Short mmCIF file of C-alpha atoms and ligand atoms in Angstrom, two decimals:
data_model
loop_
_atom_site.label_atom_id
_atom_site.label_comp_id
_atom_site.label_asym_id
_atom_site.label_seq_id
_atom_site.Cartn_x
_atom_site.Cartn_y
_atom_site.Cartn_z
CA MET T 1295 89.68 96.98 65.65
CA ILE T 1296 89.21 94.65 68.59
CA ALA T 1297 92.68 93.63 69.58
CA VAL T 1298 95.07 93.61 72.45
CA ILE T 1299 95.63 97.33 72.59
CA SER T 1300 92.05 98.42 72.31
CA VAL T 1301 91.09 95.97 75.02
CA SER T 1302 93.66 97.23 77.47
CA VAL T 1303 92.53 100.78 76.75
CA PHE T 1304 88.98 99.64 77.32
CA MET T 1305 90.00 98.06 80.62
CA ASP T 1306 91.78 101.22 81.74
CA LEU T 1307 88.68 103.25 80.92
CA TYR T 1308 86.52 100.74 82.71
CA ILE T 1309 88.72 100.82 85.80
CA ALA T 1310 88.82 104.61 85.70
CA MET T 1311 85.03 104.73 85.53
CA THR T 1312 84.37 102.12 88.18
CA HIS T 1313 87.31 102.96 90.44
CA PRO T 1314 87.61 106.75 90.42
CA PRO T 1315 90.96 107.66 92.01
CA LEU T 1316 90.54 107.89 95.76
CA HIS T 1317 92.55 110.09 98.01
CA HIS T 1318 94.96 108.20 100.25
CA ASP T 1319 93.06 109.25 103.38
CA ALA T 1320 89.83 107.81 102.01
CA LEU T 1321 91.62 104.56 101.21
CA LEU T 1322 93.12 104.47 104.67
CA GLU T 1323 89.63 104.79 106.12
CA LYS T 1324 88.47 101.85 104.05
CA VAL T 1325 91.24 99.55 105.22
CA ILE T 1326 90.79 100.68 108.82
CA ALA T 1327 87.09 99.83 108.57
CA ALA T 1328 88.08 96.41 107.24
CA GLY T 1329 90.54 95.88 110.12
CA GLN T 1330 93.44 95.79 107.64
CA GLU T 1331 95.23 99.10 108.29
CA HIS T 1332 98.57 97.26 108.51
CA VAL T 1333 98.66 97.20 104.68
CA TYR T 1334 99.87 100.80 105.08
CA ARG T 1335 102.44 99.89 107.76
CA PHE T 1336 105.41 100.95 105.60
CA TYR T 1337 103.62 103.70 103.66
CA ASP T 1338 105.56 106.66 105.05
CA SER T 1339 108.90 105.15 104.01
CA LEU T 1340 107.81 104.47 100.40
CA THR T 1341 108.79 106.46 97.31
CA GLU T 1342 106.02 108.47 95.67
CA ALA T 1343 105.76 105.88 92.88
CA ASP T 1344 105.44 103.02 95.38
CA LYS T 1345 102.84 104.95 97.37
CA GLU T 1346 100.82 105.35 94.18
CA HIS T 1347 101.19 101.67 93.39
CA LEU T 1348 99.95 100.60 96.81
CA ASP T 1349 97.09 103.12 96.75
CA ALA T 1350 96.04 101.82 93.34
CA GLN T 1351 96.07 98.23 94.64
CA VAL T 1352 94.03 99.19 97.68
CA ALA T 1353 91.58 101.16 95.53
CA ALA T 1354 91.00 98.19 93.23
CA MET T 1355 89.88 95.94 96.11
CA ASP T 1356 86.37 95.47 97.41
CA TRP T 1357 87.12 95.83 101.14
CA GLU T 1358 83.59 94.98 102.21
CA LEU T 1359 83.89 91.67 100.39
CA ILE T 1360 87.34 91.09 101.88
CA SER T 1361 86.00 91.68 105.42
CA LYS T 1362 83.21 89.22 104.81
CA LEU T 1363 85.58 86.62 103.35
CA VAL T 1364 88.02 87.02 106.23
CA SER T 1365 85.19 86.29 108.61
CA ASP T 1366 83.38 83.53 106.65
CA VAL T 1367 86.22 81.80 104.83
CA VAL T 1368 89.35 82.46 106.92
CA LEU T 1369 88.40 82.84 110.59
CA ARG T 1370 85.12 80.95 110.84
CA PRO T 1371 84.92 78.69 107.82
CA VAL T 1372 81.65 76.82 107.54
CA PRO T 1373 82.44 73.12 107.00
CA PHE T 1374 81.11 71.62 103.77
CA GLU T 1375 77.66 70.24 104.33
CA LEU T 1376 76.79 67.24 102.24
CA PRO T 1377 73.33 67.69 100.70
CA ARG T 1378 70.80 65.24 102.14
CA SER T 1379 69.88 63.70 98.83
CA ILE T 1380 72.55 63.19 96.18
CA GLU T 1381 72.04 61.21 93.02
CA PRO T 1382 74.44 60.65 90.15
CA ALA T 1383 73.87 63.21 87.39
CA PRO T 1384 72.55 61.82 84.11
CA TYR T 1385 74.79 62.16 81.07
CA LEU T 1386 74.81 61.60 77.33
CA PRO T 1387 77.11 58.74 76.31
CA ASN T 1388 80.21 59.29 74.20
CA LYS T 1389 78.75 57.35 71.28
CA PRO T 1390 75.04 57.04 70.51
CA ILE T 1391 73.60 53.81 71.86
CA ASP T 1392 70.56 53.30 69.61
CA ALA T 1393 68.84 54.61 66.51
CA ALA T 1394 67.06 57.37 68.42
CA THR T 1395 70.24 58.75 70.00
CA GLN T 1396 72.07 58.30 66.70
CA ASP T 1397 69.59 60.66 65.19
CA ILE T 1398 70.00 63.18 68.03
CA TYR T 1399 73.81 63.08 67.73
CA ALA T 1400 73.64 63.56 63.96
CA ARG T 1401 71.38 66.58 64.46
CA ALA T 1402 73.64 67.90 67.21
CA ARG T 1403 76.79 67.58 65.10
CA HIS T 1404 75.05 69.35 62.25
CA ARG T 1405 73.87 72.08 64.62
CA GLY T 1406 77.36 72.50 66.08
CA ILE T 1407 78.93 72.79 62.64
CA THR T 1408 76.28 75.29 61.56
CA LEU T 1409 76.99 77.44 64.64
CA LEU T 1410 80.70 77.17 63.90
CA ARG T 1411 80.28 78.13 60.24
CA ASP T 1412 78.11 81.08 61.27
CA GLY T 1413 80.89 82.33 63.57
CA GLN T 1414 78.67 81.85 66.60
CA ILE T 1415 81.16 79.90 68.71
CA ALA T 1416 84.04 81.48 70.63
CA ALA T 1417 86.91 79.63 72.30
CA PHE T 1418 87.64 80.73 75.85
CA VAL T 1419 90.65 79.61 77.85
CA VAL T 1420 91.05 80.43 81.52
CA ALA T 1421 94.76 81.02 82.00
CA GLY T 1422 94.81 83.22 85.07
CA GLY T 1423 95.98 80.54 87.51
CA GLN T 1424 99.35 80.67 89.21
CA GLY T 1425 100.43 77.14 88.26
CA THR T 1426 102.38 76.81 91.49
CA ARG T 1427 102.39 73.00 91.41
CA LEU T 1428 104.07 72.93 88.00
CA GLY T 1429 106.60 75.55 89.02
CA TRP T 1430 107.22 76.79 85.46
CA PRO T 1431 108.74 80.30 85.50
CA GLY T 1432 106.14 81.94 83.27
CA PRO T 1433 102.46 81.70 82.41
CA LYS T 1434 101.44 78.05 82.29
CA GLY T 1435 100.24 78.44 78.71
CA THR T 1436 103.84 79.04 77.64
CA PHE T 1437 104.92 75.62 78.95
CA PRO T 1438 106.40 73.34 76.22
CA ALA T 1439 103.92 70.50 76.38
CA THR T 1440 104.14 68.19 73.38
CA PRO T 1441 106.54 65.25 73.29
CA VAL T 1442 108.37 65.83 69.99
CA LYS T 1443 108.01 69.48 68.98
CA LYS T 1444 107.71 70.79 72.55
CA LYS T 1445 104.89 73.08 71.50
CA PRO T 1446 103.72 75.49 74.17
CA LEU T 1447 100.18 74.89 75.40
CA PHE T 1448 98.95 78.13 73.82
CA GLN T 1449 100.29 76.99 70.45
CA CYS T 1450 98.42 73.67 70.81
CA PHE T 1451 95.15 75.57 71.23
CA VAL T 1452 95.71 77.99 68.35
CA GLU T 1453 96.72 75.14 66.03
CA TYR T 1454 93.61 73.17 66.98
CA LEU T 1455 91.40 76.20 66.37
CA ARG T 1456 93.11 76.99 63.04
CA ALA T 1457 92.61 73.38 61.92
CA LEU T 1458 88.92 73.54 62.80
CA GLU T 1459 88.59 76.90 61.06
CA ALA T 1460 90.19 75.52 57.89
CA ARG T 1461 87.92 72.49 57.95
CA HIS T 1462 84.73 74.52 58.29
CA HIS T 1463 85.78 77.71 56.46
CA THR T 1464 85.11 79.90 59.43
CA THR T 1465 86.65 82.14 62.08
CA ILE T 1466 86.74 81.30 65.77
CA PRO T 1467 87.33 84.29 68.06
CA PHE T 1468 89.70 83.33 70.86
CA TYR T 1469 89.34 84.89 74.35
CA ILE T 1470 92.16 84.42 76.81
CA MET T 1471 91.70 85.23 80.48
CA THR T 1472 94.88 86.07 82.34
CA SER T 1473 95.50 87.54 85.77
CA THR T 1474 97.29 90.79 86.47
CA ALA T 1475 100.26 88.63 87.54
CA ASN T 1476 100.71 86.97 84.13
CA HIS T 1477 98.88 89.26 81.71
CA ASP T 1478 101.82 91.14 80.24
CA ALA T 1479 103.95 88.01 79.95
CA THR T 1480 101.09 86.21 78.16
CA VAL T 1481 100.43 89.00 75.69
CA ASP T 1482 104.14 89.40 75.08
CA PHE T 1483 104.51 85.66 74.43
CA PHE T 1484 101.80 85.75 71.77
CA ARG T 1485 103.34 88.85 70.19
CA ARG T 1486 106.79 87.27 70.04
CA HIS T 1487 105.29 84.21 68.34
CA ASP T 1488 103.26 86.28 65.92
CA TYR T 1489 100.07 84.91 67.50
CA PHE T 1490 100.98 81.50 66.07
CA SER T 1491 99.58 82.79 62.79
CA MET T 1492 96.08 83.49 64.07
CA PRO T 1493 95.07 87.03 63.06
CA GLU T 1494 95.71 89.26 66.05
CA SER T 1495 92.28 90.85 65.71
CA GLN T 1496 90.72 87.48 66.50
CA ILE T 1497 92.32 87.25 69.94
CA MET T 1498 91.29 89.15 73.03
CA PHE T 1499 93.24 89.08 76.28
CA PHE T 1500 91.77 90.27 79.55
CA SER T 1501 92.56 89.90 83.23
CA GLN T 1502 90.45 88.57 86.04
CA ASP T 1503 90.17 90.17 89.49
CA MET T 1504 92.68 89.52 92.24
CA LEU T 1505 92.22 89.05 95.99
CA PRO T 1506 94.78 89.28 98.77
CA ALA T 1507 96.02 86.16 100.53
CA VAL T 1508 95.08 86.27 104.19
CA GLY T 1509 97.09 84.83 107.10
CA PHE T 1510 95.35 82.41 109.47
CA ASP T 1511 95.00 85.38 111.88
CA GLY T 1512 92.76 87.15 109.35
CA LYS T 1513 95.37 89.71 108.29
CA VAL T 1514 96.04 90.44 104.63
CA LEU T 1515 99.64 89.56 103.76
CA LEU T 1516 102.10 92.02 102.22
CA GLU T 1517 104.40 90.73 99.52
CA THR T 1518 106.60 93.82 99.69
CA PRO T 1519 106.25 97.07 101.65
CA SER T 1520 104.35 98.52 98.69
CA SER T 1521 102.34 95.54 97.53
CA MET T 1522 99.82 93.10 98.96
CA ALA T 1523 100.26 89.38 98.27
CA LEU T 1524 97.57 89.05 95.61
CA SER T 1525 96.30 86.01 93.78
CA PRO T 1526 93.59 85.52 91.16
CA ASN T 1527 90.08 84.98 92.48
CA GLY T 1528 89.59 81.50 90.98
CA HIS T 1529 88.34 80.35 87.59
CA GLY T 1530 84.82 81.25 88.71
CA GLY T 1531 86.06 84.84 88.37
CA SER T 1532 85.93 84.30 84.61
CA LEU T 1533 82.15 84.76 84.53
CA LEU T 1534 82.52 88.25 85.97
CA ALA T 1535 85.70 89.05 84.04
CA LEU T 1536 83.99 88.23 80.73
CA HIS T 1537 81.54 91.00 81.55
CA LYS T 1538 83.87 93.55 83.13
CA SER T 1539 86.51 93.29 80.42
CA GLY T 1540 84.08 93.98 77.61
CA ALA T 1541 84.60 90.46 76.22
CA LEU T 1542 80.86 89.74 76.34
CA SER T 1543 80.07 92.92 74.43
CA ASP T 1544 82.77 92.03 71.94
CA MET T 1545 81.15 88.59 71.53
CA ARG T 1546 77.77 90.20 70.98
CA ARG T 1547 79.23 92.47 68.30
CA ARG T 1548 80.75 89.49 66.55
CA GLY T 1549 77.55 87.45 66.73
CA VAL T 1550 78.96 84.87 69.14
CA THR T 1551 76.21 82.99 71.00
CA GLN T 1552 78.12 80.06 72.53
CA ILE T 1553 81.32 80.06 74.57
CA SER T 1554 83.54 76.99 74.60
CA TYR T 1555 85.29 77.13 77.99
CA PHE T 1556 88.49 75.19 78.70
CA GLN T 1557 91.54 75.22 80.97
CA VAL T 1558 95.07 76.06 80.02
CA ASP T 1559 96.67 72.84 81.21
CA ASN T 1560 95.51 70.27 78.65
CA PRO T 1561 97.48 70.08 75.37
CA ILE T 1562 94.98 67.75 73.65
CA VAL T 1563 91.77 69.48 74.63
CA ARG T 1564 89.21 69.89 71.84
CA CYS T 1565 89.02 73.64 72.42
CA VAL T 1566 85.80 73.69 70.44
CA ASP T 1567 83.89 70.46 69.86
CA PRO T 1568 80.99 70.90 67.41
CA LEU T 1569 79.21 67.76 68.65
CA PHE T 1570 79.32 68.85 72.30
CA ILE T 1571 78.27 72.43 71.54
CA GLY T 1572 75.56 71.10 69.24
CA LEU T 1573 74.19 68.78 71.96
CA HIS T 1574 74.25 71.68 74.42
CA ASP T 1575 72.48 73.95 71.93
CA ILE T 1576 69.74 71.58 70.81
CA HIS T 1577 68.96 70.83 74.46
CA GLU T 1578 68.63 74.59 74.98
CA ALA T 1579 71.08 74.37 77.88
CA ASP T 1580 72.61 77.44 79.56
CA MET T 1581 75.80 75.78 80.72
CA SER T 1582 76.89 72.24 79.95
CA SER T 1583 79.84 70.05 80.80
CA LYS T 1584 81.97 67.26 79.46
CA MET T 1585 82.68 64.35 81.76
CA LEU T 1586 85.03 61.40 81.95
CA PRO T 1587 84.09 58.10 83.52
CA LYS T 1588 86.30 58.05 86.63
CA ALA T 1589 89.07 55.46 86.59
CA PHE T 1590 88.41 54.65 90.27
CA GLY T 1591 86.10 55.93 93.00
CA LYS T 1592 88.38 58.47 94.66
CA GLU T 1593 90.03 59.75 91.46
CA LYS T 1594 90.81 63.43 91.96
CA LEU T 1595 88.01 64.74 89.73
CA GLY T 1596 84.93 66.66 90.80
CA ASN T 1597 81.81 64.47 90.80
CA PHE T 1598 78.77 65.43 88.74
CA CYS T 1599 75.77 64.91 91.02
CA LEU T 1600 72.10 65.72 91.00
CA VAL T 1601 70.89 67.67 94.04
CA ASP T 1602 67.28 68.89 94.16
CA GLY T 1603 67.02 68.39 90.44
CA LYS T 1604 70.08 70.55 89.72
CA ILE T 1605 73.43 69.43 88.40
CA VAL T 1606 76.21 70.25 90.85
CA VAL T 1607 79.87 69.31 91.10
CA ILE T 1608 80.93 67.87 94.45
CA GLU T 1609 84.69 67.94 94.89
CA TYR T 1610 86.43 64.60 95.29
CA SER T 1611 87.55 65.59 98.79
CA ASP T 1612 83.93 66.31 99.80
CA LEU T 1613 82.31 63.12 98.51
CA PRO T 1614 82.32 60.54 101.31
CA GLU T 1615 84.17 57.32 100.58
CA GLN T 1616 81.06 55.12 100.64
CA LEU T 1617 79.46 57.24 97.93
CA ALA T 1618 82.65 57.62 95.91
CA GLU T 1619 83.12 53.85 95.92
CA ALA T 1620 79.43 52.86 95.62
CA ARG T 1621 78.66 50.51 92.71
CA GLN T 1622 75.57 49.87 90.60
CA ALA T 1623 74.14 46.39 90.05
CA ASP T 1624 76.29 46.04 86.89
CA GLY T 1625 79.46 46.75 88.89
CA GLU T 1626 80.02 50.25 87.44
CA LEU T 1627 80.74 53.12 89.83
CA LYS T 1628 77.49 54.77 90.85
CA PHE T 1629 79.05 58.25 90.81
CA ARG T 1630 80.91 57.71 87.60
CA ALA T 1631 80.94 61.12 85.96
CA GLY T 1632 84.12 63.08 86.72
CA SER T 1633 84.49 66.73 85.78
CA ILE T 1634 87.36 67.77 83.51
CA ALA T 1635 86.43 71.46 83.52
CA LEU T 1636 85.18 71.66 79.94
CA HIS T 1637 82.02 73.64 79.51
CA ALA T 1638 79.76 75.02 76.84
CA VAL T 1639 78.24 78.27 78.05
CA ARG T 1640 75.53 80.28 76.35
CA ARG T 1641 76.60 83.91 76.10
CA SER T 1642 73.15 85.09 77.14
CA PHE T 1643 73.46 83.03 80.35
CA VAL T 1644 76.63 84.89 81.38
CA GLU T 1645 74.93 88.17 80.46
CA GLN T 1646 71.93 87.34 82.60
CA LEU T 1647 74.12 86.39 85.55
CA ASN T 1648 75.90 89.72 85.35
CA ALA T 1649 72.73 91.74 84.72
CA HIS T 1650 70.98 90.38 87.79
CA GLY T 1651 74.02 90.06 90.04
CA PHE T 1652 75.31 86.68 91.11
CA ALA T 1653 77.62 85.41 93.78
CA LEU T 1654 79.50 82.15 93.53
CA PRO T 1655 80.61 80.69 96.85
CA TYR T 1656 84.24 81.24 97.86
CA HIS T 1657 86.36 78.19 98.56
CA ARG T 1658 89.23 78.14 101.01
CA ALA T 1659 92.65 76.97 99.86
CA GLU T 1660 95.44 76.81 102.42
CA LYS T 1661 98.73 77.66 100.71
CA LYS T 1662 102.34 78.61 101.38
CA VAL T 1663 102.42 82.32 100.63
CA PRO T 1664 105.76 84.19 100.78
CA HIS T 1665 105.35 87.58 102.44
CA ILE T 1666 107.17 90.15 104.53
CA ASP T 1667 107.28 90.29 108.29
CA LEU T 1668 105.18 93.24 109.45
CA HIS T 1669 107.65 94.22 112.15
CA THR T 1670 110.98 93.81 110.41
CA GLY T 1671 109.93 94.13 106.77
CA LYS T 1672 112.08 91.06 106.06
CA PRO T 1673 110.92 88.37 103.60
CA VAL T 1674 109.39 85.20 105.04
CA ASN T 1675 109.34 81.98 103.00
CA PRO T 1676 107.03 79.62 104.86
CA ALA T 1677 107.79 75.89 104.85
CA SER T 1678 104.15 74.96 105.43
CA PRO T 1679 100.81 76.57 104.54
CA ASN T 1680 100.49 79.91 106.32
CA ALA T 1681 97.63 81.60 104.53
CA VAL T 1682 94.27 81.25 102.86
CA LYS T 1683 93.59 82.02 99.23
CA MET T 1684 89.96 82.58 98.41
CA GLU T 1685 88.66 81.36 95.08
CA THR T 1686 85.38 80.85 93.26
CA PHE T 1687 84.94 77.87 90.94
CA VAL T 1688 83.24 78.08 87.56
CA PHE T 1689 81.29 74.84 88.09
CA ASP T 1690 79.40 76.50 90.95
CA ALA T 1691 77.48 78.34 88.22
CA LEU T 1692 75.98 75.04 86.99
CA PRO T 1693 73.09 75.03 89.49
CA LEU T 1694 72.24 78.57 88.37
CA ALA T 1695 71.51 77.25 84.89
CA THR T 1696 67.91 76.53 83.98
CA LYS T 1697 69.07 73.66 81.78
CA SER T 1698 72.37 71.86 81.76
CA ILE T 1699 73.54 68.69 80.05
CA ILE T 1700 76.60 66.47 80.53
CA TYR T 1701 78.33 64.70 77.66
CA GLU T 1702 80.80 61.87 78.12
CA THR T 1703 84.15 62.18 76.39
CA ASP T 1704 86.96 59.73 75.81
CA ARG T 1705 89.89 59.97 78.21
CA ILE T 1706 92.69 59.23 75.79
CA ASP T 1707 91.22 61.46 73.09
CA GLU T 1708 90.93 64.55 75.17
CA PHE T 1709 92.53 64.53 78.61
CA ALA T 1710 96.24 64.96 79.27
CA PRO T 1711 96.37 67.46 82.15
CA ILE T 1712 99.62 69.07 83.23
CA LYS T 1713 99.30 70.10 86.86
CA ASN T 1714 102.36 68.81 88.70
CA ALA T 1715 106.07 68.92 87.92
CA GLU T 1716 106.34 65.13 88.24
CA GLY T 1717 104.26 61.98 88.58
CA VAL T 1718 100.50 62.05 88.09
CA ASP T 1719 99.21 64.79 85.75
CA SER T 1720 102.69 65.96 84.86
CA PRO T 1721 104.50 66.84 81.62
CA ALA T 1722 105.75 63.24 81.47
CA SER T 1723 102.29 61.70 81.90
CA ALA T 1724 100.82 64.13 79.33
CA ALA T 1725 103.58 63.27 76.82
CA ASP T 1726 102.87 59.60 77.38
CA ILE T 1727 99.13 60.11 76.78
CA ILE T 1728 99.86 62.07 73.58
CA THR T 1729 102.02 59.24 72.25
CA ARG T 1730 99.46 56.61 73.22
CA ARG T 1731 96.68 58.61 71.59
CA SER T 1732 98.70 59.07 68.39
CA SER T 1733 99.55 55.40 68.35
CA GLN T 1734 95.89 54.39 68.81
CA TRP T 1735 94.81 56.66 65.97
CA LEU T 1736 97.52 55.27 63.70
CA ALA T 1737 96.71 51.67 64.62
CA ALA T 1738 93.00 52.31 63.96
CA ALA T 1739 94.00 53.45 60.47
CA GLY T 1740 95.88 50.20 59.96
CA ILE T 1741 99.37 51.64 60.45
CA ASP T 1742 101.97 49.58 62.29
CA VAL T 1743 103.34 51.12 65.46
CA PRO T 1744 106.27 49.27 67.09
CA LYS T 1745 105.48 48.06 70.58
CA LYS T 1746 107.47 47.50 73.74
CA PRO T 1747 107.13 44.13 75.51
CA ASP T 1748 104.49 45.68 77.82
CA GLY T 1749 102.38 46.65 74.79
CA SER T 1750 103.04 50.40 74.98
CA PRO T 1751 104.27 52.24 71.84
CA ASN T 1752 108.00 51.92 71.20
CA ALA T 1753 108.29 55.38 69.62
CA VAL T 1754 107.41 58.92 70.59
CA ILE T 1755 104.65 60.13 68.30
CA GLU T 1756 103.04 63.54 67.99
CA ILE T 1757 100.26 64.35 65.55
CA SER T 1758 99.72 68.00 64.73
CA PRO T 1759 96.13 69.25 64.72
CA SER T 1760 96.62 70.26 61.09
CA PHE T 1761 97.20 66.56 60.35
CA ALA T 1762 94.34 65.16 62.41
CA ILE T 1763 91.94 66.22 65.11
CA TYR T 1764 89.86 63.05 64.97
CA PRO T 1765 91.01 59.43 64.54
CA GLU T 1766 89.16 59.27 61.19
CA ASP T 1767 91.40 62.01 59.79
CA VAL T 1768 94.38 59.64 59.99
CA VAL T 1769 92.56 57.11 57.82
CA ASP T 1770 92.24 59.74 55.08
CA LYS T 1771 95.97 60.55 55.30
CA TYR T 1772 97.18 56.98 55.53
CA MET T 1773 99.63 57.42 52.63
CA GLN T 1774 101.34 60.39 54.30
CA VAL T 1775 102.48 58.43 57.36
CA PRO T 1776 106.11 57.22 57.06
CA PRO T 1777 107.11 53.83 58.47
CA ILE T 1778 107.71 54.13 62.20
CA ALA T 1779 111.04 52.74 63.36
CA PRO T 1780 111.32 51.32 66.89
CA GLY T 1781 112.59 53.93 69.34
CA SER T 1782 112.13 56.80 66.87
CA GLN T 1783 110.54 60.19 67.31
CA VAL T 1784 107.78 60.88 64.81
CA TYR T 1785 105.98 64.14 64.09
CA LEU T 1786 103.09 64.26 61.66
CA PRO T 1787 102.71 67.89 60.57
P1 UTP Z 2868 94.18 75.00 88.78
O1 UTP Z 2868 93.14 74.60 89.74
O2 UTP Z 2868 94.99 73.89 88.20
O3 UTP Z 2868 95.10 76.08 89.47
O4 UTP Z 2868 93.51 75.82 87.63
P2 UTP Z 2868 96.43 76.80 89.00
O5 UTP Z 2868 96.45 78.09 89.73
O6 UTP Z 2868 96.57 76.86 87.53
O7 UTP Z 2868 97.60 75.84 89.51
P3 UTP Z 2868 98.16 75.61 90.99
O8 UTP Z 2868 97.00 75.09 91.80
O9 UTP Z 2868 98.69 76.91 91.49
O10 UTP Z 2868 99.22 74.58 90.77
C1 UTP Z 2868 92.69 75.21 86.66
C2 UTP Z 2868 92.50 76.18 85.52
O11 UTP Z 2868 91.87 77.35 85.97
C3 UTP Z 2868 92.67 78.49 85.67
C4 UTP Z 2868 94.08 77.97 85.52
O12 UTP Z 2868 94.86 78.85 84.75
C5 UTP Z 2868 93.81 76.64 84.85
O13 UTP Z 2868 93.54 76.82 83.48
N1 UTP Z 2868 92.54 79.45 86.77
C6 UTP Z 2868 92.69 79.04 88.05
C7 UTP Z 2868 92.29 80.76 86.46
O14 UTP Z 2868 92.19 81.14 85.27
N2 UTP Z 2868 92.17 81.64 87.49
C8 UTP Z 2868 92.29 81.28 88.77
O15 UTP Z 2868 92.16 82.15 89.65
C9 UTP Z 2868 92.56 79.95 89.07
#
């Protein structure tokens, strides 16, 4: 049985094999060589259990990598160098534009559905992030995200997957990447909710690697006398974690060939989209992406660009203003394609990366990291950024792909990110998008939705994935929609 327990046993075995227990003295030598011996500053005063805990943390780290990152990312960061020639990346439009593309999309949808029916597609959510901006006291996936039923994000995903399974009479294995900081809470949440009625054997949880936060002086921070201040190594760590956790082998055993990658913060994401995966598959791509046309030049989305014939994502903060704002002859933004971190990834591509060894670049994020003072042992809660977290990004694997395509999606249909506690990309903005999406789908089916004077829906409306996952589904269920009273809350189950 491939389930939570067997996976954690597998991980323990893996760790035991790859990290044989090291004697404290050997660990001390390692941290001394890395210039980080202060991590053992309080060692002598610790209990035996705490000593073991700290030794285990130290043993799990790659200190050679940490030394290199301290030097290259913390102390002497190389400024981002804009490639000399950058072109906008080509993409496939949301809807086919002529008979030829109509034919390709029809073939792609058919291909995607065939892969789905054959059980060849897995859903994969990266949920290892710390979600500091949202400030929710628990894994972000447990956040109540929908406007009427307040469904947690994880429930939104499972319900979407179950609806797709029912539609295509298939099973979609669901892989959930956590970090050691939120793993137990995530697994426990699923257990308490009975896996939202997905068979437990279909879900696999595994953790990504962690790295210590490093002060601007290059010293690893301690969170407590017996623990370093660790954070997950970025969503790029998922490509390694899939391999190390045994998830890739599990996929191989199940006959999965395509991985549908998505983030934990979007309640309306199409966790698996047969058309997108089909387009990716018939183009024989290794790793593909969905894009949104940016609303304005400097919108905070990564930019899909073409550099030396390869698709790359250039972060919004790295794309100079004149390029971000550049327009084509027809007035459209030249660099139009924004990344929303949705990817289709061929399993064999991730296997090849891991077989041959790969290294994604580490990015520097300056953050406020609570820690203890090394002299007094007292907690310090910084008011401004005091440390560097080092992270890899999954989109940096795109240029490693031999073939990669980009497919345009529709903003209101698929993008309601929850990043911040308030304002842009917040629970309130996501709830608003969900209502607007529901209202559009209902209106397209000829159903009256009361409007406010500004034209926005005068009701809060949530459509469950079991009711509809595409606008067309609402048309078929027209008779099941009750009249919508102004100011009411409506849930379509
Ligand atoms: P974000 O960039 O939004 O980061 O992650 P975050 O850590 O969740 O939130 P903040 O910045 O602390 O507020 C985008 C996606 O990547 C996942 C997150 O869980 C989210 O789904 N992620 C991020 C990981 O799985 N691991 C990481 O190390 C970082």
